[in-house]
């Protein structure tokens, strides 16, 4: 008397279980294919981004660094020497500037974005006050 209830009522549960397992395996297979496809697309996009970065990003950085111009301004007024350094790009936009606090205060260097305007204003200030400036 070692018979299960399923055998007594002739309930074929084995085929149902096999169908469920088969469906689960099919679903797992579809999910794996989708994940593989997504992974391949991700890797392709990553490779394209790296190529674009190296093709355009590095060239722009190198070219940008080569276009910076530096001017050292030496000014004399009342037998006092003042120096000021201006670095600007090819559009004359000031990238860095600094030097004598006297020049910064009297000319208002922080108000300038254009290097040519700053240099002209500094030279004009010293000329108007009996001094002069030279460039290096």
mmCIF file of C-alpha atoms in Angstrom:
data_model
loop_
_atom_site.group_PDB
_atom_site.id
_atom_site.type_symbol
_atom_site.label_atom_id
_atom_site.label_comp_id
_atom_site.label_asym_id
_atom_site.label_seq_id
_atom_site.Cartn_x
_atom_site.Cartn_y
_atom_site.Cartn_z
ATOM 1 C CA UNK A 1 0.000 0.000 0.000
ATOM 2 C CA UNK A 2 2.587 2.364 -1.054
ATOM 3 C CA UNK A 3 0.511 4.284 -3.617
ATOM 4 C CA UNK A 4 0.156 8.050 -3.825
ATOM 5 C CA UNK A 5 -3.127 9.878 -4.089
ATOM 6 C CA UNK A 6 -2.234 11.097 -7.595
ATOM 7 C CA UNK A 7 -1.834 7.536 -8.786
ATOM 8 C CA UNK A 8 -5.152 6.532 -7.266
ATOM 9 C CA UNK A 9 -7.098 9.315 -8.985
ATOM 10 C CA UNK A 10 -4.966 9.027 -12.077
ATOM 11 C CA UNK A 11 -3.842 12.628 -11.846
ATOM 12 C CA UNK A 12 -0.876 13.119 -14.188
ATOM 13 C CA UNK A 13 1.054 15.812 -12.329
ATOM 14 C CA UNK A 14 4.348 14.825 -13.914
ATOM 15 C CA UNK A 15 3.474 16.385 -17.284
ATOM 16 C CA UNK A 16 2.336 19.597 -15.597
ATOM 17 C CA UNK A 17 5.633 19.856 -13.718
ATOM 18 C CA UNK A 18 7.587 19.139 -16.891
ATOM 19 C CA UNK A 19 5.668 21.893 -18.714
ATOM 20 C CA UNK A 20 6.332 24.397 -15.922
ATOM 21 C CA UNK A 21 10.040 23.557 -15.846
ATOM 22 C CA UNK A 22 10.186 23.769 -19.642
ATOM 23 C CA UNK A 23 8.494 27.198 -19.591
ATOM 24 C CA UNK A 24 10.876 28.404 -16.874
ATOM 25 C CA UNK A 25 13.878 27.270 -18.895
ATOM 26 C CA UNK A 26 12.526 29.049 -21.980
ATOM 27 C CA UNK A 27 11.989 32.246 -19.990
ATOM 28 C CA UNK A 28 15.493 32.041 -18.523
ATOM 29 C CA UNK A 29 16.889 31.571 -22.032
ATOM 30 C CA UNK A 30 15.056 34.654 -23.321
ATOM 31 C CA UNK A 31 16.250 36.742 -20.367
ATOM 32 C CA UNK A 32 19.857 35.647 -20.920
ATOM 33 C CA UNK A 33 19.636 36.591 -24.607
ATOM 34 C CA UNK A 34 18.245 40.011 -23.695
ATOM 35 C CA UNK A 35 20.995 40.586 -21.127
ATOM 36 C CA UNK A 36 23.674 39.540 -23.605
ATOM 37 C CA UNK A 37 22.247 41.888 -26.225
ATOM 38 C CA UNK A 38 22.080 44.780 -23.758
ATOM 39 C CA UNK A 39 25.649 44.073 -22.647
ATOM 40 C CA UNK A 40 26.935 44.043 -26.204
ATOM 41 C CA UNK A 41 25.151 47.316 -26.987
ATOM 42 C CA UNK A 42 26.593 48.872 -23.804
ATOM 43 C CA UNK A 43 30.126 47.796 -24.714
ATOM 44 C CA UNK A 44 29.776 49.131 -28.263
ATOM 45 C CA UNK A 45 28.533 52.497 -26.979
ATOM 46 C CA UNK A 46 31.346 52.652 -24.431
ATOM 47 C CA UNK A 47 33.911 51.958 -27.151
ATOM 48 C CA UNK A 48 32.419 54.685 -29.345
ATOM 49 C CA UNK A 49 32.574 57.192 -26.482
ATOM 50 C CA UNK A 50 36.219 56.357 -25.795
ATOM 51 C CA UNK A 51 37.109 56.782 -29.472
ATOM 52 C CA UNK A 52 35.268 60.109 -29.647
ATOM 53 C CA UNK A 53 36.990 61.342 -26.484
ATOM 54 C CA UNK A 54 40.437 60.507 -27.779
ATOM 55 C CA UNK A 55 39.693 61.834 -31.259
ATOM 56 C CA UNK A 56 38.255 65.176 -30.199
ATOM 57 C CA UNK A 57 38.862 65.746 -26.484
ATOM 58 C CA UNK A 58 42.633 65.446 -26.350
ATOM 59 C CA UNK A 59 43.169 67.440 -29.550
ATOM 60 C CA UNK A 60 41.091 70.306 -28.174
ATOM 61 C CA UNK A 61 43.008 70.330 -24.893
ATOM 62 C CA UNK A 62 46.386 70.318 -26.631
ATOM 63 C CA UNK A 63 45.343 72.968 -29.146
ATOM 64 C CA UNK A 64 43.820 75.090 -26.369
ATOM 65 C CA UNK A 65 47.036 74.991 -24.347
ATOM 66 C CA UNK A 66 49.071 76.104 -27.352
ATOM 67 C CA UNK A 67 46.898 79.175 -27.918
ATOM 68 C CA UNK A 68 47.532 80.829 -24.543
ATOM 69 C CA UNK A 69 49.599 84.024 -24.810
ATOM 70 C CA UNK A 70 51.476 85.520 -21.881
ATOM 71 C CA UNK A 71 52.418 89.196 -21.525
ATOM 72 C CA UNK A 72 54.567 90.605 -18.745
ATOM 73 C CA UNK A 73 53.910 94.297 -18.207
ATOM 74 C CA UNK A 74 56.643 96.349 -16.499
ATOM 75 C CA UNK A 75 55.623 99.859 -15.509
ATOM 76 C CA UNK A 76 57.552 102.729 -13.891
ATOM 77 C CA UNK A 77 55.987 105.585 -11.943
ATOM 78 C CA UNK A 78 57.792 107.954 -9.546
ATOM 79 C CA UNK A 79 60.890 105.743 -9.692
ATOM 80 C CA UNK A 80 58.861 102.738 -8.531
ATOM 81 C CA UNK A 81 58.616 99.599 -10.665
ATOM 82 C CA UNK A 82 55.374 97.646 -10.947
ATOM 83 C CA UNK A 83 54.856 94.359 -12.776
ATOM 84 C CA UNK A 84 51.732 92.611 -13.965
ATOM 85 C CA UNK A 85 51.318 89.363 -15.897
ATOM 86 C CA UNK A 86 48.360 88.616 -18.184
ATOM 87 C CA UNK A 87 47.609 85.279 -19.871
ATOM 88 C CA UNK A 88 44.939 85.232 -22.576
ATOM 89 C CA UNK A 89 43.617 83.027 -25.371
ATOM 90 C CA UNK A 90 43.326 83.709 -29.099
ATOM 91 C CA UNK A 91 40.067 85.643 -28.516
ATOM 92 C CA UNK A 92 41.921 87.899 -26.001
ATOM 93 C CA UNK A 93 39.860 86.538 -23.115
ATOM 94 C CA UNK A 94 41.880 86.726 -19.904
ATOM 95 C CA UNK A 95 42.621 83.264 -18.500
ATOM 96 C CA UNK A 96 44.920 84.392 -15.674
ATOM 97 C CA UNK A 97 46.258 87.703 -14.451
ATOM 98 C CA UNK A 98 48.178 88.897 -11.446
ATOM 99 C CA UNK A 99 51.017 90.987 -10.148
ATOM 100 C CA UNK A 100 51.322 94.296 -8.392
ATOM 101 C CA UNK A 101 48.448 95.172 -6.094
ATOM 102 C CA UNK A 102 49.023 98.825 -7.010
ATOM 103 C CA UNK A 103 48.132 98.139 -10.654
ATOM 104 C CA UNK A 104 45.160 95.979 -9.650
ATOM 105 C CA UNK A 105 43.782 98.720 -7.378
ATOM 106 C CA UNK A 106 44.413 101.758 -9.594
ATOM 107 C CA UNK A 107 43.366 100.217 -12.905
ATOM 108 C CA UNK A 108 40.627 97.909 -11.546
ATOM 109 C CA UNK A 109 41.966 94.841 -13.324
ATOM 110 C CA UNK A 110 39.177 92.594 -12.036
ATOM 111 C CA UNK A 111 36.698 94.564 -14.177
ATOM 112 C CA UNK A 112 38.346 93.497 -17.442
ATOM 113 C CA UNK A 113 37.658 90.347 -19.468
ATOM 114 C CA UNK A 114 39.552 91.428 -22.584
ATOM 115 C CA UNK A 115 43.348 91.408 -22.314
ATOM 116 C CA UNK A 116 43.863 94.201 -24.851
ATOM 117 C CA UNK A 117 41.513 96.489 -22.932
ATOM 118 C CA UNK A 118 43.335 95.730 -19.676
ATOM 119 C CA UNK A 119 46.768 96.383 -21.184
ATOM 120 C CA UNK A 120 45.615 99.644 -22.816
ATOM 121 C CA UNK A 121 43.985 100.866 -19.596
ATOM 122 C CA UNK A 122 47.098 100.062 -17.553
ATOM 123 C CA UNK A 123 49.382 101.798 -20.042
ATOM 124 C CA UNK A 124 47.034 104.833 -20.145
ATOM 125 C CA UNK A 125 46.971 105.099 -16.340
ATOM 126 C CA UNK A 126 50.760 105.156 -16.086
ATOM 127 C CA UNK A 127 51.141 107.552 -19.043
ATOM 128 C CA UNK A 128 48.509 109.951 -17.621
ATOM 129 C CA UNK A 129 50.380 109.991 -14.296
ATOM 130 C CA UNK A 130 53.868 110.605 -15.724
ATOM 131 C CA UNK A 131 55.037 107.012 -15.998
ATOM 132 C CA UNK A 132 55.462 104.445 -18.727
ATOM 133 C CA UNK A 133 55.092 100.717 -19.401
ATOM 134 C CA UNK A 134 57.028 98.141 -21.395
ATOM 135 C CA UNK A 135 55.960 94.694 -22.522
ATOM 136 C CA UNK A 136 57.861 91.427 -22.440
#
